[in-house]
Amino acid sequence: LEDDLARRDLTINALAEDDHGNLVDPFGGARDIQARVLRHVSSAFAEDPVRILRVARFLARFAADGFTIAEETKTLMREMVAAGEVDHLVPERVWAETRKALGESTPSAFLRTLRECGALEILFPEIDALYGVPQRTEYHPEVDTGIHNEMVIDMAARLAPGDDLIGFCAMTHDLGKALTPAHELPKHIMHEERGVAPVRVLAERLRVPNEHAEMAVLCCRLHLLAHRAFELRAETLFGLIEKLDAMRKPQRLAQFITVCEADQRGRLGMTESTYPQAGLLRAAHAAAVDIKATAFVAAGMQGPAIAEAQRKARIRAVAAIKDAFP
């Protein structure tokens, strides 16, 4: 039994109970639970670099309970990264741990842990590049884009607990800000378009599910439109719904709204704010859905004329909702 426990990664997992109900704890796991410390069991930890991701993921789960990583474990993780242990991790294993971390309560702890040991730059260079990039203080009191990204993924975890698709979209929505030319800072003109390429590169490298990749691109490209929903013309507002393919896939609108709300509230001093744009987007979508093609068929229209008439009617319906929206 003790040989088996010695092969565990963390002391808090190297615990057992014998047939008589006695605790078997050869590595002080119970003590570390009391002290809220994540500590590696032995030097065998260094034999599997996935354990770096696992420690980061465990902190994402337990950071809210006051857990920290033991200094000697942090040192070992940095040594493993410096030795090139994470350079050739299999993408599927990286994604498996990342996916779990994004479903935890404090996914920012996952990114911070990887960054502190040097693994973020290797495994997620697109995300690592966000740190130190300034934003306009009137919109982002937290200033640093990397910190904003951490706040957004934590808010996403709060709004959609356990939803790693929402988490992935939140984590990648602002990748374009790392590509803003220095002379444009702290503004980020067209960052939503600049971000599409790195989102695709990251998604392909990690081999994330197609649904995650497609939705992440949409959130990256379109999130500013959601924030400006009340300023948009009815045609543009309906065009946003069309670009999301939300007429056929209504769940996409719900996912998109959640990511956008996380972006809006994932800022210093904004965590308890409201997101009224969500109500407008939902109402506009509902109004558009109510316009069926059957009425135009009954009027004798055929072919492309039906689609065109239906689209115009839907835009009018969206306009009416927008005008009446409080």
Tab-separated table of C-alpha atoms in Angstrom:
chain	number	residue	atom	x	y	z
A	1	LEU	CA	0.000	0.000	0.000
A	2	GLU	CA	2.742	2.447	0.917
A	3	ASP	CA	4.551	1.690	-2.344
A	4	ASP	CA	1.336	2.576	-4.165
A	5	LEU	CA	0.913	5.806	-2.195
A	6	ALA	CA	4.528	6.746	-2.937
A	7	ARG	CA	3.661	6.875	-6.634
A	8	ARG	CA	0.972	9.539	-6.115
A	9	ASP	CA	1.743	13.074	-7.174
A	10	LEU	CA	0.611	15.074	-4.115
A	11	THR	CA	0.606	14.241	-0.423
A	12	ILE	CA	-3.086	15.077	-0.118
A	13	ASN	CA	-3.737	12.216	-2.570
A	14	ALA	CA	-1.314	9.818	-0.849
A	15	LEU	CA	-3.745	8.813	1.875
A	16	ALA	CA	-5.569	5.557	2.521
A	17	GLU	CA	-7.559	3.726	5.160
A	18	ASP	CA	-6.850	0.138	6.178
A	19	ASP	CA	-9.416	-2.578	6.892
A	20	HIS	CA	-9.670	-1.433	10.497
A	21	GLY	CA	-10.384	2.196	9.671
A	22	ASN	CA	-6.884	3.385	10.517
A	23	LEU	CA	-5.425	6.220	8.456
A	24	VAL	CA	-2.393	5.295	6.375
A	25	ASP	CA	-0.514	8.552	5.836
A	26	PRO	CA	3.208	7.961	5.263
A	27	PHE	CA	3.818	11.360	3.638
A	28	GLY	CA	1.951	13.759	5.879
A	29	GLY	CA	-1.040	14.295	3.631
A	30	ALA	CA	-3.436	14.914	6.505
A	31	ARG	CA	-1.106	17.579	7.881
A	32	ASP	CA	-0.932	19.261	4.466
A	33	ILE	CA	-4.720	19.220	4.160
A	34	GLN	CA	-4.923	20.984	7.519
A	35	ALA	CA	-2.277	23.482	6.420
A	36	ARG	CA	-3.890	23.801	2.969
A	37	VAL	CA	-0.686	23.016	1.111
A	38	LEU	CA	-0.175	21.192	-2.191
A	39	ARG	CA	3.127	19.327	-1.864
A	40	HIS	CA	4.720	16.671	-4.066
A	41	VAL	CA	5.237	13.248	-2.524
A	42	SER	CA	8.765	12.522	-3.702
A	43	SER	CA	11.346	13.208	-6.390
A	44	ALA	CA	9.422	10.742	-8.572
A	45	PHE	CA	7.125	13.690	-9.278
A	46	ALA	CA	9.694	14.862	-11.838
A	47	GLU	CA	9.235	11.732	-13.943
A	48	ASP	CA	5.947	12.961	-15.433
A	49	PRO	CA	5.659	16.614	-16.587
A	50	VAL	CA	1.865	16.309	-16.736
A	51	ARG	CA	2.051	16.587	-12.955
A	52	ILE	CA	2.916	20.271	-13.375
A	53	LEU	CA	-0.442	20.731	-15.061
A	54	ARG	CA	-2.146	18.651	-12.410
A	55	VAL	CA	-0.768	20.793	-9.579
A	56	ALA	CA	-1.909	23.921	-11.414
A	57	ARG	CA	-5.329	22.368	-11.930
A	58	PHE	CA	-5.609	21.317	-8.280
A	59	LEU	CA	-4.848	24.900	-7.242
A	60	ALA	CA	-7.604	26.081	-9.601
A	61	ARG	CA	-9.947	23.835	-7.606
A	62	PHE	CA	-8.720	24.670	-4.109
A	63	ALA	CA	-7.384	28.244	-4.279
A	64	ALA	CA	-10.719	29.571	-3.036
A	65	ASP	CA	-10.249	27.419	0.077
A	66	GLY	CA	-6.894	29.021	0.830
A	67	PHE	CA	-4.600	26.330	-0.589
A	68	THR	CA	-1.109	27.245	-1.797
A	69	ILE	CA	1.740	25.311	-3.400
A	70	ALA	CA	4.686	24.328	-1.227
A	71	GLU	CA	7.863	26.245	-2.052
A	72	GLU	CA	9.836	23.046	-2.643
A	73	THR	CA	7.182	21.899	-5.119
A	74	LYS	CA	7.348	25.233	-6.932
A	75	THR	CA	11.128	24.882	-7.118
A	76	LEU	CA	10.878	21.365	-8.528
A	77	MET	CA	8.330	22.494	-11.119
A	78	ARG	CA	10.618	25.329	-12.255
A	79	GLU	CA	13.522	22.887	-12.507
A	80	MET	CA	11.440	20.517	-14.618
A	81	VAL	CA	10.473	23.330	-16.992
A	82	ALA	CA	14.089	24.523	-17.228
A	83	ALA	CA	15.144	20.970	-18.073
A	84	GLY	CA	12.737	20.951	-21.024
A	85	GLU	CA	10.357	18.424	-19.497
A	86	VAL	CA	7.213	20.203	-20.723
A	87	ASP	CA	8.472	20.953	-24.227
A	88	HIS	CA	7.137	17.765	-25.742
A	89	LEU	CA	3.948	17.136	-23.801
A	90	VAL	CA	1.269	15.420	-25.861
A	91	PRO	CA	-1.401	18.005	-26.859
A	92	GLU	CA	-4.258	15.737	-25.785
A	93	ARG	CA	-2.906	15.548	-22.228
A	94	VAL	CA	-2.346	19.296	-22.066
A	95	TRP	CA	-5.910	19.903	-23.212
A	96	ALA	CA	-7.334	17.280	-20.839
A	97	GLU	CA	-5.847	19.061	-17.823
A	98	THR	CA	-6.661	22.520	-19.188
A	99	ARG	CA	-10.250	21.516	-19.801
A	100	LYS	CA	-10.606	20.331	-16.224
A	101	ALA	CA	-8.952	23.493	-14.894
A	102	LEU	CA	-11.341	25.713	-16.849
A	103	GLY	CA	-14.204	23.906	-15.143
A	104	GLU	CA	-12.867	24.659	-11.663
A	105	SER	CA	-13.880	27.606	-9.485
A	106	THR	CA	-10.659	29.639	-9.872
A	107	PRO	CA	-9.119	28.870	-13.283
A	108	SER	CA	-6.890	31.934	-12.996
A	109	ALA	CA	-4.818	29.965	-10.481
A	110	PHE	CA	-4.066	27.464	-13.248
A	111	LEU	CA	-2.612	30.175	-15.481
A	112	ARG	CA	-0.709	31.881	-12.650
A	113	THR	CA	0.860	28.619	-11.525
A	114	LEU	CA	2.016	27.757	-15.026
A	115	ARG	CA	3.351	31.262	-15.519
A	116	GLU	CA	5.282	31.239	-12.240
A	117	CYS	CA	7.103	28.043	-13.162
A	118	GLY	CA	7.712	29.088	-16.775
A	119	ALA	CA	5.384	26.542	-18.387
A	120	LEU	CA	2.803	29.054	-19.649
A	121	GLU	CA	5.254	30.598	-22.103
A	122	ILE	CA	5.957	27.168	-23.565
A	123	LEU	CA	2.482	25.628	-23.589
A	124	PHE	CA	0.334	28.753	-24.040
A	125	PRO	CA	2.561	31.463	-25.580
A	126	GLU	CA	-0.479	33.324	-26.932
A	127	ILE	CA	-1.826	33.726	-23.399
A	128	ASP	CA	1.540	34.402	-21.784
A	129	ALA	CA	2.034	37.266	-24.248
A	130	LEU	CA	-0.928	39.133	-22.720
A	131	TYR	CA	0.889	39.840	-19.462
A	132	GLY	CA	2.416	43.280	-19.304
A	133	VAL	CA	0.318	44.607	-22.192
A	134	PRO	CA	-1.392	47.828	-21.000
A	135	GLN	CA	-5.026	48.780	-21.560
A	136	ARG	CA	-6.814	52.114	-21.174
A	137	THR	CA	-7.430	52.778	-17.496
A	138	GLU	CA	-10.879	54.311	-18.055
A	139	TYR	CA	-12.087	50.949	-19.356
A	140	HIS	CA	-9.664	48.654	-17.550
A	141	PRO	CA	-8.587	49.872	-14.105
A	142	GLU	CA	-6.590	46.633	-13.763
A	143	VAL	CA	-4.509	47.879	-16.763
A	144	ASP	CA	-2.577	44.633	-17.422
A	145	THR	CA	-4.270	42.512	-20.107
A	146	GLY	CA	-3.029	39.300	-18.517
A	147	ILE	CA	-4.680	40.227	-15.225
A	148	HIS	CA	-7.875	41.115	-17.087
A	149	ASN	CA	-7.790	37.697	-18.741
A	150	GLU	CA	-7.495	36.017	-15.340
A	151	MET	CA	-10.447	38.026	-14.042
A	152	VAL	CA	-12.534	37.122	-17.090
A	153	ILE	CA	-12.001	33.366	-16.793
A	154	ASP	CA	-12.792	33.491	-13.080
A	155	MET	CA	-15.988	35.396	-13.837
A	156	ALA	CA	-16.833	32.852	-16.555
A	157	ALA	CA	-16.422	30.092	-13.969
A	158	ARG	CA	-18.801	31.998	-11.697
A	159	LEU	CA	-21.424	32.562	-14.415
A	160	ALA	CA	-21.173	29.075	-15.945
A	161	PRO	CA	-19.738	26.687	-13.331
A	162	GLY	CA	-18.003	23.670	-14.840
A	163	ASP	CA	-18.474	24.807	-18.449
A	164	ASP	CA	-15.077	24.455	-20.110
A	165	LEU	CA	-16.382	25.719	-23.486
A	166	ILE	CA	-17.306	29.037	-21.885
A	167	GLY	CA	-13.981	28.988	-20.059
A	168	PHE	CA	-11.971	28.407	-23.234
A	169	CYS	CA	-13.783	31.198	-25.077
A	170	ALA	CA	-13.231	33.548	-22.146
A	171	MET	CA	-9.554	32.637	-21.962
A	172	THR	CA	-8.963	33.373	-25.648
A	173	HIS	CA	-11.294	36.313	-26.356
A	174	ASP	CA	-8.578	38.992	-26.119
A	175	LEU	CA	-5.544	37.275	-27.664
A	176	GLY	CA	-5.363	40.017	-30.274
A	177	LYS	CA	-4.299	42.552	-27.657
A	178	ALA	CA	-0.870	40.920	-27.522
A	179	LEU	CA	-0.477	41.812	-31.213
A	180	THR	CA	-1.318	45.522	-30.895
A	181	PRO	CA	1.522	47.640	-32.344
A	182	ALA	CA	3.426	49.495	-29.609
A	183	HIS	CA	2.586	52.917	-31.057
A	184	GLU	CA	-1.163	52.201	-30.643
A	185	LEU	CA	-0.992	51.264	-26.958
A	186	PRO	CA	-2.842	51.468	-24.645
A	187	LYS	CA	-5.606	51.447	-27.276
A	188	HIS	CA	-6.312	48.141	-28.990
A	189	ILE	CA	-7.800	49.024	-32.347
A	190	MET	CA	-9.109	45.979	-34.232
A	191	HIS	CA	-7.818	43.604	-31.567
A	192	GLU	CA	-10.871	41.437	-32.111
A	193	GLU	CA	-9.812	40.736	-35.709
A	194	ARG	CA	-6.132	40.382	-34.830
A	195	GLY	CA	-7.059	37.781	-32.255
A	196	VAL	CA	-8.702	35.327	-34.639
A	197	ALA	CA	-5.428	33.879	-35.973
A	198	PRO	CA	-3.866	33.137	-32.564
A	199	VAL	CA	-7.148	31.635	-31.335
A	200	ARG	CA	-7.098	29.251	-34.271
A	201	VAL	CA	-3.420	28.422	-33.798
A	202	LEU	CA	-3.892	27.687	-30.102
A	203	ALA	CA	-7.028	25.608	-30.698
A	204	GLU	CA	-5.334	23.582	-33.415
A	205	ARG	CA	-2.186	23.020	-31.381
A	206	LEU	CA	-4.140	21.783	-28.362
A	207	ARG	CA	-6.564	19.870	-30.606
A	208	VAL	CA	-9.565	21.278	-28.793
A	209	PRO	CA	-13.016	20.125	-29.926
A	210	ASN	CA	-14.311	21.853	-33.063
A	211	GLU	CA	-17.243	23.311	-31.156
A	212	HIS	CA	-14.853	25.005	-28.718
A	213	ALA	CA	-12.647	26.338	-31.505
A	214	GLU	CA	-15.521	27.699	-33.584
A	215	MET	CA	-17.191	29.394	-30.639
A	216	ALA	CA	-13.889	30.869	-29.435
A	217	VAL	CA	-13.322	32.484	-32.841
A	218	LEU	CA	-16.832	33.946	-32.799
A	219	CYS	CA	-16.401	35.351	-29.289
A	220	CYS	CA	-13.038	36.834	-30.182
A	221	ARG	CA	-14.319	38.463	-33.355
A	222	LEU	CA	-17.732	39.656	-32.158
A	223	HIS	CA	-17.542	40.461	-28.432
A	224	LEU	CA	-17.197	44.223	-28.932
A	225	LEU	CA	-20.445	44.241	-30.909
A	226	ALA	CA	-22.244	42.734	-27.937
A	227	HIS	CA	-20.881	45.424	-25.630
A	228	ARG	CA	-22.168	48.071	-28.073
A	229	ALA	CA	-25.566	46.396	-28.588
A	230	PHE	CA	-27.577	49.488	-27.643
A	231	GLU	CA	-25.634	51.603	-30.148
A	232	LEU	CA	-26.034	49.239	-33.094
A	233	ARG	CA	-28.505	49.678	-35.936
A	234	ALA	CA	-31.190	46.987	-36.058
A	235	GLU	CA	-29.638	45.498	-39.194
A	236	THR	CA	-26.235	45.216	-37.494
A	237	LEU	CA	-27.794	43.733	-34.376
A	238	PHE	CA	-29.591	41.085	-36.403
A	239	GLY	CA	-26.390	40.561	-38.407
A	240	LEU	CA	-24.639	39.707	-35.139
A	241	ILE	CA	-27.267	37.048	-34.443
A	242	GLU	CA	-26.785	35.699	-37.979
A	243	LYS	CA	-22.991	35.561	-37.624
A	244	LEU	CA	-23.429	33.459	-34.515
A	245	ASP	CA	-25.736	31.163	-36.525
A	246	ALA	CA	-28.077	31.578	-33.555
A	247	MET	CA	-31.227	31.184	-35.642
A	248	ARG	CA	-30.286	27.538	-36.168
A	249	LYS	CA	-28.224	27.107	-32.994
A	250	PRO	CA	-29.828	29.193	-30.236
A	251	GLN	CA	-27.443	27.807	-27.620
A	252	ARG	CA	-24.690	29.789	-29.304
A	253	LEU	CA	-26.331	33.061	-28.388
A	254	ALA	CA	-26.551	31.991	-24.737
A	255	GLN	CA	-22.895	30.940	-24.742
A	256	PHE	CA	-21.813	34.139	-26.466
A	257	ILE	CA	-23.729	36.327	-24.015
A	258	THR	CA	-22.145	34.541	-21.059
A	259	VAL	CA	-18.629	35.073	-22.417
A	260	CYS	CA	-19.346	38.730	-23.155
A	261	GLU	CA	-20.774	39.291	-19.687
A	262	ALA	CA	-17.680	37.665	-18.189
A	263	ASP	CA	-15.543	40.042	-20.251
A	264	GLN	CA	-17.540	43.060	-19.113
A	265	ARG	CA	-17.523	42.094	-15.439
A	266	GLY	CA	-13.981	40.685	-15.401
A	267	ARG	CA	-12.516	44.090	-14.633
A	268	LEU	CA	-11.383	45.810	-11.467
A	269	GLY	CA	-14.400	47.204	-9.639
A	270	MET	CA	-16.906	45.699	-12.111
A	271	THR	CA	-17.462	42.194	-10.767
A	272	GLU	CA	-20.921	42.992	-9.363
A	273	SER	CA	-22.098	45.113	-12.296
A	274	THR	CA	-25.050	44.225	-14.530
A	275	TYR	CA	-24.966	43.440	-18.240
A	276	PRO	CA	-28.184	44.850	-19.773
A	277	GLN	CA	-26.942	44.051	-23.279
A	278	ALA	CA	-27.820	40.421	-22.528
A	279	GLY	CA	-31.530	41.247	-22.239
A	280	LEU	CA	-31.539	43.172	-25.499
A	281	LEU	CA	-29.747	40.399	-27.382
A	282	ARG	CA	-32.140	37.746	-26.066
A	283	ALA	CA	-35.210	39.848	-26.870
A	284	ALA	CA	-33.941	40.643	-30.369
A	285	HIS	CA	-33.267	36.977	-31.021
A	286	ALA	CA	-36.709	35.954	-29.774
A	287	ALA	CA	-38.377	38.572	-31.980
A	288	ALA	CA	-36.455	37.387	-35.023
A	289	VAL	CA	-37.303	33.735	-34.354
A	290	ASP	CA	-41.002	34.601	-34.273
A	291	ILE	CA	-40.920	35.660	-37.932
A	292	LYS	CA	-41.677	32.439	-39.807
A	293	ALA	CA	-41.352	31.810	-43.533
A	294	THR	CA	-44.855	30.341	-43.765
A	295	ALA	CA	-46.494	33.774	-43.954
A	296	PHE	CA	-44.443	34.678	-47.021
A	297	VAL	CA	-45.121	31.347	-48.674
A	298	ALA	CA	-48.843	31.917	-48.120
A	299	ALA	CA	-48.493	35.317	-49.778
A	300	GLY	CA	-47.317	33.570	-52.940
A	301	MET	CA	-43.593	34.275	-52.692
A	302	GLN	CA	-41.085	31.757	-53.996
A	303	GLY	CA	-37.386	30.922	-53.718
A	304	PRO	CA	-34.944	33.677	-52.738
A	305	ALA	CA	-37.773	36.196	-52.402
A	306	ILE	CA	-39.009	34.357	-49.301
A	307	ALA	CA	-35.631	34.515	-47.578
A	308	GLU	CA	-35.194	38.195	-48.447
A	309	ALA	CA	-38.650	39.156	-47.210
A	310	GLN	CA	-38.215	37.138	-44.050
A	311	ARG	CA	-34.858	38.781	-43.314
A	312	LYS	CA	-36.281	42.272	-43.779
A	313	ALA	CA	-39.210	41.426	-41.511
A	314	ARG	CA	-36.847	40.098	-38.876
A	315	ILE	CA	-34.805	43.298	-38.985
A	316	ARG	CA	-37.996	45.319	-38.528
A	317	ALA	CA	-38.918	43.126	-35.560
A	318	VAL	CA	-35.476	43.664	-34.032
A	319	ALA	CA	-35.823	47.409	-34.611
A	320	ALA	CA	-39.141	47.420	-32.777
A	321	ILE	CA	-37.609	45.560	-29.829
A	322	LYS	CA	-34.664	47.940	-29.760
A	323	ASP	CA	-36.905	51.018	-29.806
A	324	ALA	CA	-39.089	49.665	-27.027
A	325	PHE	CA	-36.261	48.303	-24.867
A	326	PRO	CA	-35.902	50.179	-21.552
